[in-house]
PDB file of C-alpha atoms in Angstrom:
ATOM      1  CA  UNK A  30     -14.636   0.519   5.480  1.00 97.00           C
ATOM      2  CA  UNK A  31     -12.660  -2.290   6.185  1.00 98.00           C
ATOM      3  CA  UNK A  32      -8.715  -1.992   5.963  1.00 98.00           C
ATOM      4  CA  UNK A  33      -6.159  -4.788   4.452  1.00 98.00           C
ATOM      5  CA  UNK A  34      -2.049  -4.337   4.817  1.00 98.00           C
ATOM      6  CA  UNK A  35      -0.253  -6.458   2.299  1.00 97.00           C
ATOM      7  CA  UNK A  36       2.636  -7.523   3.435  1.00 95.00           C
ATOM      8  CA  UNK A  37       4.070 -10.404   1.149  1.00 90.00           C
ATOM      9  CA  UNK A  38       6.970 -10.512  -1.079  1.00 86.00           C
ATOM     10  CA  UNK A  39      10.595 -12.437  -0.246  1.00 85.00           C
ATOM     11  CA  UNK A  40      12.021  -8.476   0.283  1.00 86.00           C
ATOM     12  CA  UNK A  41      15.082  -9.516  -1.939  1.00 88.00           C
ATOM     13  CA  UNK A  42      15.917  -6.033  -2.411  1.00 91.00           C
ATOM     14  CA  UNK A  43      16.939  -6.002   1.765  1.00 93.00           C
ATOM     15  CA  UNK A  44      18.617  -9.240   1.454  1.00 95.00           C
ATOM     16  CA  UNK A  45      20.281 -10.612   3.985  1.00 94.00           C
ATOM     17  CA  UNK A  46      18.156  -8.591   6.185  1.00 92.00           C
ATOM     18  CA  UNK A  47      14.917 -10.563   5.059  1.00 92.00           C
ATOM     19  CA  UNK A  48      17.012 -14.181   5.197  1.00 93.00           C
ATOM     20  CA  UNK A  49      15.800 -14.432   9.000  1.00 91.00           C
ATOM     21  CA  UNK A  50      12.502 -11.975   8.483  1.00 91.00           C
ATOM     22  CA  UNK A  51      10.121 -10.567   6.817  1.00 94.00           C
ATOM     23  CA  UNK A  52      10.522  -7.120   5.462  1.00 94.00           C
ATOM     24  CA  UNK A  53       7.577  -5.622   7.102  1.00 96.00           C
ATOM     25  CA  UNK A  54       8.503  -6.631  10.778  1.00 96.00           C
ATOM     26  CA  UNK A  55      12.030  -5.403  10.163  1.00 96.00           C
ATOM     27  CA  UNK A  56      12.663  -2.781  12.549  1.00 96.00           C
ATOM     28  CA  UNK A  57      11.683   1.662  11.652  1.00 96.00           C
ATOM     29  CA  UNK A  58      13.336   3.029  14.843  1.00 96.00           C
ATOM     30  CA  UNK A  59      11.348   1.586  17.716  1.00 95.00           C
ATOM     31  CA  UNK A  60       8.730  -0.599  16.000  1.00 96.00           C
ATOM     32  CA  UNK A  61       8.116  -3.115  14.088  1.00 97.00           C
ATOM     33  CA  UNK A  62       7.871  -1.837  10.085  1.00 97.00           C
ATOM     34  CA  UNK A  63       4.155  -2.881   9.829  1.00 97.00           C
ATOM     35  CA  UNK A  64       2.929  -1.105  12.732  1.00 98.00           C
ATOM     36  CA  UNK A  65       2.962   1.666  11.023  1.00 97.00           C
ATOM     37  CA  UNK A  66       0.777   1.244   8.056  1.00 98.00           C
ATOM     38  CA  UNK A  67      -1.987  -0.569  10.961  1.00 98.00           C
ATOM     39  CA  UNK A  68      -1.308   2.771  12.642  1.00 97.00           C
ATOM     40  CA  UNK A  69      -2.331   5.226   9.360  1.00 97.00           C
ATOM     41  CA  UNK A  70      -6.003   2.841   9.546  1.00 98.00           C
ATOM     42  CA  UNK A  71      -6.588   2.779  13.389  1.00 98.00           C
ATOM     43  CA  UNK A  72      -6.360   6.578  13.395  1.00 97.00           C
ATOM     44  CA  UNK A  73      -8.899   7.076  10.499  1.00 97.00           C
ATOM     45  CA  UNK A  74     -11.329   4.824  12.312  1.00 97.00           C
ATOM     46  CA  UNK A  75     -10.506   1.696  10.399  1.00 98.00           C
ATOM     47  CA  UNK A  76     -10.139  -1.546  13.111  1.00 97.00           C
ATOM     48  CA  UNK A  77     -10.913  -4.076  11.051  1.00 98.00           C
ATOM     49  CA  UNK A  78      -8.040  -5.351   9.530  1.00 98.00           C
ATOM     50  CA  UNK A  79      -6.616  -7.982   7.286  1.00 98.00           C
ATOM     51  CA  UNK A  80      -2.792  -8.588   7.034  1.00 97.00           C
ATOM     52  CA  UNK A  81      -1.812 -10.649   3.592  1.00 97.00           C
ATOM     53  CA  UNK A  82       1.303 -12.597   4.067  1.00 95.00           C
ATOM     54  CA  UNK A  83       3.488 -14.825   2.373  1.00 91.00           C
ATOM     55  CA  UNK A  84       7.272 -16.514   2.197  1.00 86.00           C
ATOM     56  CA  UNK A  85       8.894 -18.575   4.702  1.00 88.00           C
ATOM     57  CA  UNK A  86       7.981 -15.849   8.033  1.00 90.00           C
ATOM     58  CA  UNK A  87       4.614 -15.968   7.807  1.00 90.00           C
ATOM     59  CA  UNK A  88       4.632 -17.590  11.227  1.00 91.00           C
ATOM     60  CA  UNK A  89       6.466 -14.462  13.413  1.00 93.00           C
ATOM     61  CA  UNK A  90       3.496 -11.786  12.624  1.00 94.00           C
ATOM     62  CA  UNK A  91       1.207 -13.858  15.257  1.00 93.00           C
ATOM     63  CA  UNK A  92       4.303 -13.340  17.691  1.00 93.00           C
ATOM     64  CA  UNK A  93       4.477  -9.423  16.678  1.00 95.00           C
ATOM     65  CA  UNK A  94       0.489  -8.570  15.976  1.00 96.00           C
ATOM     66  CA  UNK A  95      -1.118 -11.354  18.259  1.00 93.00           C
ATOM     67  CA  UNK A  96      -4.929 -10.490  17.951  1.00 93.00           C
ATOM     68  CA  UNK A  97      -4.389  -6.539  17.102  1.00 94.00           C
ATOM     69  CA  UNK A  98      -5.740  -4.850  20.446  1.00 95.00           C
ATOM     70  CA  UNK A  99      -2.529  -3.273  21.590  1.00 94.00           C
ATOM     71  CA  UNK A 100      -2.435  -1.511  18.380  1.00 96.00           C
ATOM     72  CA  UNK A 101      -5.931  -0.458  18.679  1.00 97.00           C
ATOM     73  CA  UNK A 102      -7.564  -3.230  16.175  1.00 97.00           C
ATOM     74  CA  UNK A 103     -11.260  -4.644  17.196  1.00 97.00           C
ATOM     75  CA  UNK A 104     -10.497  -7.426  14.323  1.00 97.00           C
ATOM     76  CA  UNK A 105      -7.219  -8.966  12.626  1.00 97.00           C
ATOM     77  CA  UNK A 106      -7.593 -11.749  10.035  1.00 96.00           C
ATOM     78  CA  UNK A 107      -4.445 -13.235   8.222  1.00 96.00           C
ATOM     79  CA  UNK A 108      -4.461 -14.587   4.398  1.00 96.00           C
ATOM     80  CA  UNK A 109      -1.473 -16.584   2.953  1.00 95.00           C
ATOM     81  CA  UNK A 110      -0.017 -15.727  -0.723  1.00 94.00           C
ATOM     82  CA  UNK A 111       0.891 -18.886  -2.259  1.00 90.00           C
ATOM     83  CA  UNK A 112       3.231 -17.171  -4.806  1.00 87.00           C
ATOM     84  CA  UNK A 113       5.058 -14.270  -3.295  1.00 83.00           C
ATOM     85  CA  UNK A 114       5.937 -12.811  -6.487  1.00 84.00           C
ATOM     86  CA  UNK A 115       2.361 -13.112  -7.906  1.00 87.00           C
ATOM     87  CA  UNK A 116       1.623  -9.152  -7.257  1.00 90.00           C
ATOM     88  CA  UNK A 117       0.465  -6.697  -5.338  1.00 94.00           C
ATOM     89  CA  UNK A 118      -3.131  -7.019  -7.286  1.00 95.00           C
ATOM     90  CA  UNK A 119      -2.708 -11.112  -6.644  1.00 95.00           C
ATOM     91  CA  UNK A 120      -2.381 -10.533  -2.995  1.00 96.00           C
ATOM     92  CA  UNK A 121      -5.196  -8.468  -2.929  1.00 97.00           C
ATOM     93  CA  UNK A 122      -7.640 -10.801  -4.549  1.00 96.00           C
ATOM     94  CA  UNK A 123      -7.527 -12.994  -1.454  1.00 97.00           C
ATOM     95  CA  UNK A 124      -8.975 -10.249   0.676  1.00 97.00           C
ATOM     96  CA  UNK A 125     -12.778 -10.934  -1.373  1.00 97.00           C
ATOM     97  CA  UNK A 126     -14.159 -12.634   1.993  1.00 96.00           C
ATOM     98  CA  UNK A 127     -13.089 -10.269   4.501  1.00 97.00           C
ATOM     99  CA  UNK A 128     -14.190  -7.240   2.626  1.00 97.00           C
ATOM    100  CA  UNK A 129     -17.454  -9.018   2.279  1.00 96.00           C
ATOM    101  CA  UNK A 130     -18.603  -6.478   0.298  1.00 95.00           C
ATOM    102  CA  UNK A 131     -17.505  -3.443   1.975  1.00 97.00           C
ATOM    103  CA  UNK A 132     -15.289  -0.827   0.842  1.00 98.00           C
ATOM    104  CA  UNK A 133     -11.642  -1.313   1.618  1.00 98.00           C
ATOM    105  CA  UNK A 134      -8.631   0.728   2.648  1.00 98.00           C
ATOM    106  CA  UNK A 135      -5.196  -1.176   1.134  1.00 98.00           C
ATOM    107  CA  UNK A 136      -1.679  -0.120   2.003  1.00 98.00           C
ATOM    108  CA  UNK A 137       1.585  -1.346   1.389  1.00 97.00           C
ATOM    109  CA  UNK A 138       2.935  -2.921   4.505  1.00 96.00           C
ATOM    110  CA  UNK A 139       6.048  -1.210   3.912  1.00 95.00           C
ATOM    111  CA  UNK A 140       4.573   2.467   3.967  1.00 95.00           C
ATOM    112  CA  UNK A 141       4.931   4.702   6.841  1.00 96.00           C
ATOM    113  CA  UNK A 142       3.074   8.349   6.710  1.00 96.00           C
ATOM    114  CA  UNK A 143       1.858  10.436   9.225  1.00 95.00           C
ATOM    115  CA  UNK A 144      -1.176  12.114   7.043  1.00 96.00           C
ATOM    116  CA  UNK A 145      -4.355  11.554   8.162  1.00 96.00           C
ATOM    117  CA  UNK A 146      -6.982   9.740   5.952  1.00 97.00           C
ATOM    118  CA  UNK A 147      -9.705   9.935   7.897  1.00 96.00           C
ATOM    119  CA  UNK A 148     -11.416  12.404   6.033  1.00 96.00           C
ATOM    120  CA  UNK A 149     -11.182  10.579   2.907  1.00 97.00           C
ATOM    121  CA  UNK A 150     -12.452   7.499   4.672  1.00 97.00           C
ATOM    122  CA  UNK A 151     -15.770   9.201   5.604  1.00 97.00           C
ATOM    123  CA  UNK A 152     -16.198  10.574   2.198  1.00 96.00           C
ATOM    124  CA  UNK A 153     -15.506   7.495   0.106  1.00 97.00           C
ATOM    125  CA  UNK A 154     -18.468   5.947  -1.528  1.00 95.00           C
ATOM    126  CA  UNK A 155     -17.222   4.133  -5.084  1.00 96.00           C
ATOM    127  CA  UNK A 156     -15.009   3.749  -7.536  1.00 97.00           C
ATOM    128  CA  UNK A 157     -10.991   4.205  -6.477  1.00 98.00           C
ATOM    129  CA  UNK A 158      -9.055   6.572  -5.001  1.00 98.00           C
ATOM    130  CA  UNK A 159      -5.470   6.283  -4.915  1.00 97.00           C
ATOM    131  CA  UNK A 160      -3.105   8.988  -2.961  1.00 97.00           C
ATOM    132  CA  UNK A 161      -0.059  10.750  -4.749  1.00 96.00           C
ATOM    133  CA  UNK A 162       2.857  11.885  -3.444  1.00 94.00           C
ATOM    134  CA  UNK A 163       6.103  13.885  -5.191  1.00 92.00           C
ATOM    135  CA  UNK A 164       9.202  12.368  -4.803  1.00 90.00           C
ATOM    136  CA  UNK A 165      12.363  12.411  -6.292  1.00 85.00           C
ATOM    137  CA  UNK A 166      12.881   8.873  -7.121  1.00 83.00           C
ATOM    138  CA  UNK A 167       9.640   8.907  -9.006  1.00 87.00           C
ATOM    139  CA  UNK A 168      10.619   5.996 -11.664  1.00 85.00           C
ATOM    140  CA  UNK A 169      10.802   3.127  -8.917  1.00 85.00           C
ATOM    141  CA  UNK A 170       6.618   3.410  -8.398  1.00 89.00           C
ATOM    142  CA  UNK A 171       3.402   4.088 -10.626  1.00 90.00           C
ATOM    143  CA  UNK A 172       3.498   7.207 -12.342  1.00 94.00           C
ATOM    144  CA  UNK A 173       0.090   8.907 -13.083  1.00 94.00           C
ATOM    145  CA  UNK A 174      -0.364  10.682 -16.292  1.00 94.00           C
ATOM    146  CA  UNK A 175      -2.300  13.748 -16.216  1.00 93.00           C
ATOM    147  CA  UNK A 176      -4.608  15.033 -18.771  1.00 91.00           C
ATOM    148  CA  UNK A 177      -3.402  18.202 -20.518  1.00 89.00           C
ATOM    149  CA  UNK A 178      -6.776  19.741 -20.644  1.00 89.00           C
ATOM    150  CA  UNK A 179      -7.353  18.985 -17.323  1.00 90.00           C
ATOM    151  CA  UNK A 180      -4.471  18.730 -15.047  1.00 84.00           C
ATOM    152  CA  UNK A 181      -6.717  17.354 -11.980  1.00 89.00           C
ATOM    153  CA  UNK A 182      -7.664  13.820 -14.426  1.00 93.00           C
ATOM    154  CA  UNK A 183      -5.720  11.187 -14.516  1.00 95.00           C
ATOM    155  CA  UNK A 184      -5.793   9.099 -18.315  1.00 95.00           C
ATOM    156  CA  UNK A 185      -3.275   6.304 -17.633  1.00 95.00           C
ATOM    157  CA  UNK A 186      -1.479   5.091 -14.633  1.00 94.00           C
ATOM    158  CA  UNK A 187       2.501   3.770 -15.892  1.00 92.00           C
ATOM    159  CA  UNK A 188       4.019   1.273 -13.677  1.00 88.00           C
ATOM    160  CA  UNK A 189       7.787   2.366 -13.568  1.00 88.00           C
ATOM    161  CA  UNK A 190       8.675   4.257 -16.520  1.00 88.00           C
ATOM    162  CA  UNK A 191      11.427   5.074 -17.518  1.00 88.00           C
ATOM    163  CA  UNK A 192      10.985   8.513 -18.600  1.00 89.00           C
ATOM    164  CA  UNK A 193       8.036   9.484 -15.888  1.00 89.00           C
ATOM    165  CA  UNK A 194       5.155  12.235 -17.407  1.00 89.00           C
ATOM    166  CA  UNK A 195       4.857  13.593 -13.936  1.00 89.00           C
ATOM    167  CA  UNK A 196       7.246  13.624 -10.740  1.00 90.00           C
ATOM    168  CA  UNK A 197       3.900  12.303  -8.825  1.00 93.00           C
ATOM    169  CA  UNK A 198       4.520   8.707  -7.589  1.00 93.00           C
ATOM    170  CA  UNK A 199       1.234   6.138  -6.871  1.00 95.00           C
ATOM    171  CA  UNK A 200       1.533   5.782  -2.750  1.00 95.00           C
ATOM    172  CA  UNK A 201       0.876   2.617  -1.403  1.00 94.00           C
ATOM    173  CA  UNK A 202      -2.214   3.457  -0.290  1.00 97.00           C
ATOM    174  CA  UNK A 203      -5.808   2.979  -2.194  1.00 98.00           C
ATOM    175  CA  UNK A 204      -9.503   2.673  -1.502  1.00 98.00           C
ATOM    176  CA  UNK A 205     -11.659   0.520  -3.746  1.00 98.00           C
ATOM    177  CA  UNK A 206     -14.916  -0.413  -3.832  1.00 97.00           C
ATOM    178  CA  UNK A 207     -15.978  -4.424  -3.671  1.00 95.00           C
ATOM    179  CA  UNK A 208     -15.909  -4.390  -7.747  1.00 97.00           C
ATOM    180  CA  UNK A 209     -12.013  -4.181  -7.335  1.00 97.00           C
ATOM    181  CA  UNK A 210     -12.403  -8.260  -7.517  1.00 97.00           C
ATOM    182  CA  UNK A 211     -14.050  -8.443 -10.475  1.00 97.00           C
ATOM    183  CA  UNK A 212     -11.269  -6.530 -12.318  1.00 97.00           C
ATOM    184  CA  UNK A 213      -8.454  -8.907 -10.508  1.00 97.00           C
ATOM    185  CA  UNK A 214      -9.996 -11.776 -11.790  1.00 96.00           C
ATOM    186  CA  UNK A 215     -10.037 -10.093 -15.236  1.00 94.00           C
ATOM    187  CA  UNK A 216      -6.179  -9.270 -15.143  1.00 94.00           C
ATOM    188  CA  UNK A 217      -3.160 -11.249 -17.409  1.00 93.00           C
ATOM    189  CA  UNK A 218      -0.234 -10.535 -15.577  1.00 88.00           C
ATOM    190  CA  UNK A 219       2.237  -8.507 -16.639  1.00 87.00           C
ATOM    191  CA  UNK A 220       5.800  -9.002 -18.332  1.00 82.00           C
ATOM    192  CA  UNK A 221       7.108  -9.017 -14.951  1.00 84.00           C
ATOM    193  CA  UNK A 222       4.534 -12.447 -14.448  1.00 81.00           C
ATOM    194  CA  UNK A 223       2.418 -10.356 -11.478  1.00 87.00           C
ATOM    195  CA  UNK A 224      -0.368  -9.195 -11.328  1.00 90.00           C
ATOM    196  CA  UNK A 225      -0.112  -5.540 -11.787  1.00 92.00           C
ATOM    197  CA  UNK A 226      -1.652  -3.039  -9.128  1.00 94.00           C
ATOM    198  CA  UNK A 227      -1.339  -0.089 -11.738  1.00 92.00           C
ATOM    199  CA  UNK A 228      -3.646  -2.355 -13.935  1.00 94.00           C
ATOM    200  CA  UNK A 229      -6.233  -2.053 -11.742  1.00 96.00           C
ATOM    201  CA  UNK A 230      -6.481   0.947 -11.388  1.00 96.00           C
ATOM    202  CA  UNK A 231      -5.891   1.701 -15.043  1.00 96.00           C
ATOM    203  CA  UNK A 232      -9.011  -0.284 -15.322  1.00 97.00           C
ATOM    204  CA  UNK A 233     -10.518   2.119 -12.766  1.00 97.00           C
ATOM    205  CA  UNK A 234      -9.528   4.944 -15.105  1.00 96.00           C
ATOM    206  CA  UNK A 235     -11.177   3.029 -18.682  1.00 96.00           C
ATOM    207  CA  UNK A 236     -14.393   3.333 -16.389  1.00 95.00           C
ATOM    208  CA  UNK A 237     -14.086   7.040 -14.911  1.00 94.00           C
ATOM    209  CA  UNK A 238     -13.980   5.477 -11.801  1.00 96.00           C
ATOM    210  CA  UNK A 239     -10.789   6.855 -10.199  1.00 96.00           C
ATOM    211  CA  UNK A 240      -9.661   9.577  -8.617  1.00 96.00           C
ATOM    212  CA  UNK A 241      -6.861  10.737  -6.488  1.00 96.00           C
ATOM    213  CA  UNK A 242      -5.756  12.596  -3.607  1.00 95.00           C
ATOM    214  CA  UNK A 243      -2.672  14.252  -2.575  1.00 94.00           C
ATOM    215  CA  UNK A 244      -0.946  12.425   0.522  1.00 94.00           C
ATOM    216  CA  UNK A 245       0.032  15.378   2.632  1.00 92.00           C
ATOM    217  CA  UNK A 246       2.710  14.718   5.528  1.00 92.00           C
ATOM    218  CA  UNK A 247       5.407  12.735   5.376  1.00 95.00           C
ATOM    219  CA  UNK A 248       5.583   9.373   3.303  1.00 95.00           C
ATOM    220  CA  UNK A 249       8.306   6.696   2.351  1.00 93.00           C
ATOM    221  CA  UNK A 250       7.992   3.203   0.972  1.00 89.00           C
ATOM    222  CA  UNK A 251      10.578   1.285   3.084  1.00 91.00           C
ATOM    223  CA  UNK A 252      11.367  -1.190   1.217  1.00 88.00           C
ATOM    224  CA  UNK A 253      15.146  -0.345   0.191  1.00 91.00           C
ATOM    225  CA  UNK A 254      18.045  -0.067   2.029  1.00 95.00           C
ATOM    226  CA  UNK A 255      18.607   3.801   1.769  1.00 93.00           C
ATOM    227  CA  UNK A 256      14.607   4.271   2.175  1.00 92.00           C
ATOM    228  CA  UNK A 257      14.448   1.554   5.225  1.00 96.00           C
ATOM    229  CA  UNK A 258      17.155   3.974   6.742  1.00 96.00           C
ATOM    230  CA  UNK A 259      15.316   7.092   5.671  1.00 94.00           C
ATOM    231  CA  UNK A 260      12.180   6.123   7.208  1.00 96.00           C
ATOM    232  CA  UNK A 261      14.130   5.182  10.412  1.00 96.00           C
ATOM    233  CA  UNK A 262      16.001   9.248  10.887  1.00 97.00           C
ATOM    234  CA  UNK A 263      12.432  10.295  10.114  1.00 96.00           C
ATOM    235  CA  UNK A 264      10.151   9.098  13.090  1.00 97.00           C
ATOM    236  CA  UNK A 265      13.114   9.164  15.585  1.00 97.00           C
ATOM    237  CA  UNK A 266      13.785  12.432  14.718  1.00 96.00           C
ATOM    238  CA  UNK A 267       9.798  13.436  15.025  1.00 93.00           C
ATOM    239  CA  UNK A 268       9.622  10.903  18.244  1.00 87.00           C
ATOM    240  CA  UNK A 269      12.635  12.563  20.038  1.00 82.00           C
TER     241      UNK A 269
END
C-alpha cells in the first residue's frame, strides 16, 4: 500500500496565518503540521508517499520534507492542484500514477492521531475503508448514516449536515482500492463547485464496497483556529 497526504487548499479559515504559509507546515507544538499525518503512515509500514499540494507555498514543503528520509520515507513524490478549491476528491485524482495500481492510504494533511493503522493496512484488500471518530463538533465533517437494522452498515455518507444522524464524524483518513479513479472521473461536483470526498465514498456504499473502522486514540483535524490550538496542548502535553 502506497500512502498520499493531501495537503492543498488556500487555509482561509487560518487566515492571516496561511498569508505567508501553507496550513499544513504551520506549526503543532514542535513540528511542522504535516509531519504528523507522514508520521500515522511510516509507523504502519507505509514509506512510499505522495504529498498533493497547491496555492502560492507549494515551494517551502521541499525546504521542510526534502526527500522524506528523516521522517522515515524510502519515497516522496509531489503533485500540484491547479485549483485549490477543486476538492478533496479533485486532489486525489492526481495521485492515479503514483498509486500505479496499488492500494492507497489518504489522509488529510491537517490530521494528527496517534492510533495505529497498521493492522488495517495488512488486512486491506478492496473496496474502501474509511475511519470514524465521535466528536462533538460533528456537523463541520461527513456524517455516516447507519442502517437501523444493522447498526455496523453504513447506507449514505452526508457531507456536513445540518442536523447529523449520528455524532460519528468521517476522519481524514481512507483506504481505497485503484478503482477509486474511476469513480473521480465519474463525479459532478458539488454545490460547493468541488469535488466531493463523501461522494466517493457514497459511491463506495451504492456498490457494498465500504466499510469502516473506528479510529481509536486521539484525533483532531487542525484546520481551525481553536482545533490548530487544540491539537497543539495535545502532543505537548503527551510529549512533556
Amino acid at each position: 500500500m502506497k500512502g498520499v497526504v493531501l495537503a492543498g487548499g488556500l487555509g482561509t479559515r487560518l487566515y492571516p496565518l496561511t498569508f505567508v504559509s501553507n496550513k499544513h507546515l504551520l506549526p503543532v507544538y514542535n513540528k511542522p503540521m504535516i509531519f504528523y499525518p507522514i508520521e500515522t503512515l511510516v509507523k504502519a509500514g507505509i514509506t512510499e508517499v505522495l504529498i498533493v499540494t497547491s496555492g502560492p507555498h507549494v515551494g517551502h514543503f521541499l525546504g521542510v520534507l526534502k526527500n522524506g528520509k528523516e521522517l522515515g520515507l524510502k519515497h516522496v513524490e509531489y503533485a500540484y492542484q491547479e485549483k485549490p478549491d477543486g476538492g478533496i476528491a479533485d486532489a486525489l485524482s492526481l495521485a492515479e500514477s503514483f498509486a500505479d495500481n496499488d492500494n492507497l492510504a489518504v489522509i488529510l494533511g491537517d490530521n494528527t492521531t496517534d492510533a495505529d493503522i497498521s493492522e488495517s493496512v495488512k488486512n486491506f484488500k478492496e473496496g474502501a475503508l474509511i475511519f470514524l471518530k465521535e466528536v462533538d463538533d460533528v456537523n463541520r465533517f461527513g456524517v455516516p448514516v447507519f442502517d437501523k437494522d444493522d447498526p455496523q452498515k453504513i447506507i449514505a455518507i452526508e457531507e456536513k449536515p445540518d442536523k447529523p444522524k449520528s455524532n460519528m464524524a468521517v476522519t481524514g483518513l481512507y483506504f481505497y482500492d485503484n478503482k477509486v479513479f474511476d469513480i473521480i472521473k465519474n463525479l459532478k461536483p458539488s454545490g460547493r463547485g468541488e469535488l466531493e470526498i463523501s461522494d466517493v465514498n457514497n459511491a463506495y456504499v451504492k456498490e457494498g464496497k465500504l466499510k469502516w473502522s473506528k479510529l481509536d486514540g486521539y484525533w483532531n483535524d487542525a484546520g481551525t483556529f481553536r482545533s490548530l490550538y487544540n491539537a497543539g496542548r495535545y502532543w505537548a502535553e503527551k510529549n512533556e
